[in-house]
Amino acid sequence: MPTKYWSTLLPFWVLLVGAGTVGCSPLAHNGIHQLNISYPGVKVTKIGEIPQNQNTIDTVYLRGKVTNQAPLLDANAYELKDATSTIWVVSQGTLPNIGDQVLIHGKAQFQSIPIAGQDLGEFFVQELEQLQRQVYQPKSPLLPRPTDEQ
């Protein structure tokens, strides 16, 4: 394979192999809430139902919450979570914030990473288009009301 191909994707795959430790950081927001974003005429695939066939590249629509992010050299990557699973998404566009909810159109792909006789490959989605984005707004704590005595 061309050297440029590997030099572009290598940081992403190193990230995927080590993503477990980053996923446990306090930056990761857990929990999936009912997503209020939709797009007419789009059939959304659940992440856990993406075909895991190494020989196919399927176009999918995914909806979920951004739980992690990783800026790369030539692209960006973020982890998308729905009620069924999580998957890394590689994007040439703007990196959504952790906690944002997005609806995307992308290609599910498999990248083989042979290391020491084992294939440590990974499935990911190449984002083709970000259709909608709902910006995460943390709830502010309720402050006590002032009383007449104050």
mmCIF file of C-alpha atoms in Angstrom:
data_model
loop_
_atom_site.group_PDB
_atom_site.id
_atom_site.type_symbol
_atom_site.label_atom_id
_atom_site.label_comp_id
_atom_site.label_asym_id
_atom_site.label_seq_id
_atom_site.Cartn_x
_atom_site.Cartn_y
_atom_site.Cartn_z
ATOM 1 C CA MET A 1 0.000 0.000 0.000
ATOM 2 C CA PRO A 2 1.164 3.549 -0.604
ATOM 3 C CA THR A 3 3.080 5.139 2.261
ATOM 4 C CA LYS A 4 0.761 8.170 2.252
ATOM 5 C CA TYR A 5 -2.209 5.874 2.955
ATOM 6 C CA TRP A 6 -0.607 4.387 6.053
ATOM 7 C CA SER A 7 0.816 7.676 7.313
ATOM 8 C CA THR A 8 -2.656 9.212 7.125
ATOM 9 C CA LEU A 9 -4.535 6.400 8.861
ATOM 10 C CA LEU A 10 -1.885 5.163 11.301
ATOM 11 C CA PRO A 11 -2.612 7.784 14.009
ATOM 12 C CA PHE A 12 -6.309 6.898 13.815
ATOM 13 C CA TRP A 13 -5.664 3.183 14.300
ATOM 14 C CA VAL A 14 -3.218 3.782 17.134
ATOM 15 C CA LEU A 15 -5.957 5.869 18.721
ATOM 16 C CA LEU A 16 -8.504 3.078 18.309
ATOM 17 C CA VAL A 17 -6.229 0.521 19.932
ATOM 18 C CA GLY A 18 -5.682 2.846 22.901
ATOM 19 C CA ALA A 19 -9.179 4.322 23.028
ATOM 20 C CA GLY A 20 -10.210 2.217 25.999
ATOM 21 C CA THR A 21 -8.195 4.323 28.400
ATOM 22 C CA VAL A 22 -9.455 7.598 26.967
ATOM 23 C CA GLY A 23 -13.045 6.360 27.092
ATOM 24 C CA CYS A 24 -12.793 6.073 30.860
ATOM 25 C CA SER A 25 -11.841 9.725 31.279
ATOM 26 C CA PRO A 26 -14.159 12.181 33.016
ATOM 27 C CA LEU A 27 -14.673 13.878 29.637
ATOM 28 C CA ALA A 28 -16.783 10.979 28.440
ATOM 29 C CA HIS A 29 -20.469 11.638 29.081
ATOM 30 C CA ASN A 30 -22.375 8.431 29.677
ATOM 31 C CA GLY A 31 -26.029 7.754 29.124
ATOM 32 C CA ILE A 32 -28.190 8.020 26.067
ATOM 33 C CA HIS A 33 -31.215 10.232 26.110
ATOM 34 C CA GLN A 34 -34.035 10.157 23.608
ATOM 35 C CA LEU A 35 -32.692 12.019 20.618
ATOM 36 C CA ASN A 36 -35.002 14.702 19.288
ATOM 37 C CA ILE A 37 -33.336 14.956 15.902
ATOM 38 C CA SER A 38 -34.764 13.391 12.782
ATOM 39 C CA TYR A 39 -34.545 13.781 9.048
ATOM 40 C CA PRO A 40 -37.542 13.055 6.795
ATOM 41 C CA GLY A 41 -37.167 9.989 4.609
ATOM 42 C CA VAL A 42 -34.028 8.672 6.358
ATOM 43 C CA LYS A 43 -33.937 5.149 7.775
ATOM 44 C CA VAL A 44 -31.549 5.266 10.728
ATOM 45 C CA THR A 45 -29.458 2.154 11.416
ATOM 46 C CA LYS A 46 -28.706 1.225 15.024
ATOM 47 C CA ILE A 47 -24.963 1.059 15.588
ATOM 48 C CA GLY A 48 -25.223 -2.462 16.997
ATOM 49 C CA GLU A 49 -26.919 -3.595 13.764
ATOM 50 C CA ILE A 50 -24.219 -2.414 11.336
ATOM 51 C CA PRO A 51 -23.101 -5.456 9.303
ATOM 52 C CA GLN A 52 -19.663 -6.534 10.509
ATOM 53 C CA ASN A 53 -18.628 -7.996 7.140
ATOM 54 C CA GLN A 54 -15.024 -7.123 6.289
ATOM 55 C CA ASN A 55 -15.665 -7.344 2.542
ATOM 56 C CA THR A 56 -18.461 -4.791 2.239
ATOM 57 C CA ILE A 57 -18.703 -1.048 2.553
ATOM 58 C CA ASP A 58 -22.252 -0.129 3.530
ATOM 59 C CA THR A 59 -23.768 3.354 3.473
ATOM 60 C CA VAL A 60 -25.626 4.018 6.726
ATOM 61 C CA TYR A 61 -27.467 6.755 8.558
ATOM 62 C CA LEU A 62 -26.594 6.888 12.256
ATOM 63 C CA ARG A 63 -28.005 8.895 15.134
ATOM 64 C CA GLY A 64 -26.309 9.109 18.498
ATOM 65 C CA LYS A 65 -24.454 11.023 21.154
ATOM 66 C CA VAL A 66 -20.800 12.016 20.824
ATOM 67 C CA THR A 67 -18.970 10.428 23.763
ATOM 68 C CA ASN A 68 -15.328 10.969 22.827
ATOM 69 C CA GLN A 69 -13.271 12.867 20.272
ATOM 70 C CA ALA A 70 -9.831 12.693 18.712
ATOM 71 C CA PRO A 71 -8.358 15.289 16.383
ATOM 72 C CA LEU A 72 -6.073 13.571 13.844
ATOM 73 C CA LEU A 73 -3.465 14.899 11.432
ATOM 74 C CA ASP A 74 -5.583 14.966 8.271
ATOM 75 C CA ALA A 75 -9.063 14.436 9.732
ATOM 76 C CA ASN A 76 -11.041 14.253 12.967
ATOM 77 C CA ALA A 77 -12.568 11.296 14.748
ATOM 78 C CA TYR A 78 -15.313 11.047 17.299
ATOM 79 C CA GLU A 79 -17.027 8.184 19.058
ATOM 80 C CA LEU A 80 -20.768 7.915 18.482
ATOM 81 C CA LYS A 81 -23.007 6.045 20.925
ATOM 82 C CA ASP A 82 -26.622 4.941 20.703
ATOM 83 C CA ALA A 83 -28.638 2.552 22.872
ATOM 84 C CA THR A 84 -27.101 -0.493 21.119
ATOM 85 C CA SER A 85 -23.353 0.208 20.823
ATOM 86 C CA THR A 86 -20.588 2.685 19.965
ATOM 87 C CA ILE A 87 -18.507 3.273 16.834
ATOM 88 C CA TRP A 88 -15.730 5.655 15.796
ATOM 89 C CA VAL A 89 -16.572 8.137 13.043
ATOM 90 C CA VAL A 90 -13.853 9.720 10.885
ATOM 91 C CA SER A 91 -14.752 13.140 9.500
ATOM 92 C CA GLN A 92 -13.150 15.797 7.335
ATOM 93 C CA GLY A 93 -15.634 18.297 8.791
ATOM 94 C CA THR A 94 -15.953 20.116 12.079
ATOM 95 C CA LEU A 95 -15.533 17.905 15.128
ATOM 96 C CA PRO A 96 -18.744 17.852 17.196
ATOM 97 C CA ASN A 97 -18.431 18.462 20.932
ATOM 98 C CA ILE A 98 -18.701 15.719 23.517
ATOM 99 C CA GLY A 99 -22.364 15.457 24.461
ATOM 100 C CA ASP A 100 -23.667 16.710 21.102
ATOM 101 C CA GLN A 101 -26.278 14.571 19.387
ATOM 102 C CA VAL A 102 -25.809 14.085 15.667
ATOM 103 C CA LEU A 103 -27.483 12.487 12.688
ATOM 104 C CA ILE A 104 -24.947 11.501 10.031
ATOM 105 C CA HIS A 105 -24.723 9.783 6.659
ATOM 106 C CA GLY A 106 -21.593 7.680 6.283
ATOM 107 C CA LYS A 107 -19.854 4.566 5.002
ATOM 108 C CA ALA A 108 -19.279 1.688 7.407
ATOM 109 C CA GLN A 109 -15.804 0.322 6.720
ATOM 110 C CA PHE A 110 -13.326 -2.191 8.070
ATOM 111 C CA GLN A 111 -9.605 -1.441 8.278
ATOM 112 C CA SER A 112 -7.323 -4.433 8.669
ATOM 113 C CA ILE A 113 -4.407 -3.922 11.070
ATOM 114 C CA PRO A 114 -2.212 -7.041 11.092
ATOM 115 C CA ILE A 115 0.036 -7.096 14.167
ATOM 116 C CA ALA A 116 2.102 -10.106 15.254
ATOM 117 C CA GLY A 117 0.079 -12.532 13.144
ATOM 118 C CA GLN A 118 -3.282 -11.267 14.430
ATOM 119 C CA ASP A 119 -5.751 -8.970 12.728
ATOM 120 C CA LEU A 120 -6.543 -6.181 15.166
ATOM 121 C CA GLY A 121 -8.698 -4.457 12.556
ATOM 122 C CA GLU A 122 -11.556 -2.198 13.440
ATOM 123 C CA PHE A 123 -14.889 -1.134 12.010
ATOM 124 C CA PHE A 124 -15.494 2.585 11.728
ATOM 125 C CA VAL A 125 -17.692 4.994 9.780
ATOM 126 C CA GLN A 126 -16.352 7.510 7.281
ATOM 127 C CA GLU A 127 -18.696 10.492 7.627
ATOM 128 C CA LEU A 128 -20.046 11.642 4.272
ATOM 129 C CA GLU A 129 -22.392 14.282 5.645
ATOM 130 C CA GLN A 130 -23.520 15.558 9.021
ATOM 131 C CA LEU A 131 -27.261 16.041 8.520
ATOM 132 C CA GLN A 132 -28.181 17.465 11.923
ATOM 133 C CA ARG A 133 -26.456 18.388 15.151
ATOM 134 C CA GLN A 134 -28.022 19.171 18.495
ATOM 135 C CA VAL A 135 -25.508 21.007 20.677
ATOM 136 C CA TYR A 136 -25.066 19.646 24.198
ATOM 137 C CA GLN A 137 -26.157 22.104 26.870
ATOM 138 C CA PRO A 138 -25.507 20.894 30.403
ATOM 139 C CA LYS A 139 -28.252 21.551 32.881
ATOM 140 C CA SER A 140 -27.323 24.261 35.330
ATOM 141 C CA PRO A 141 -27.882 23.493 38.999
ATOM 142 C CA LEU A 142 -30.921 25.069 40.592
ATOM 143 C CA LEU A 143 -30.000 27.829 42.986
ATOM 144 C CA PRO A 144 -32.061 28.382 46.116
ATOM 145 C CA ARG A 145 -34.547 31.236 45.880
ATOM 146 C CA PRO A 146 -33.805 34.259 48.028
ATOM 147 C CA THR A 147 -35.982 34.545 51.082
ATOM 148 C CA ASP A 148 -37.454 37.676 52.620
ATOM 149 C CA GLU A 149 -34.967 37.413 55.491
ATOM 150 C CA GLN A 150 -31.987 38.056 53.190
#
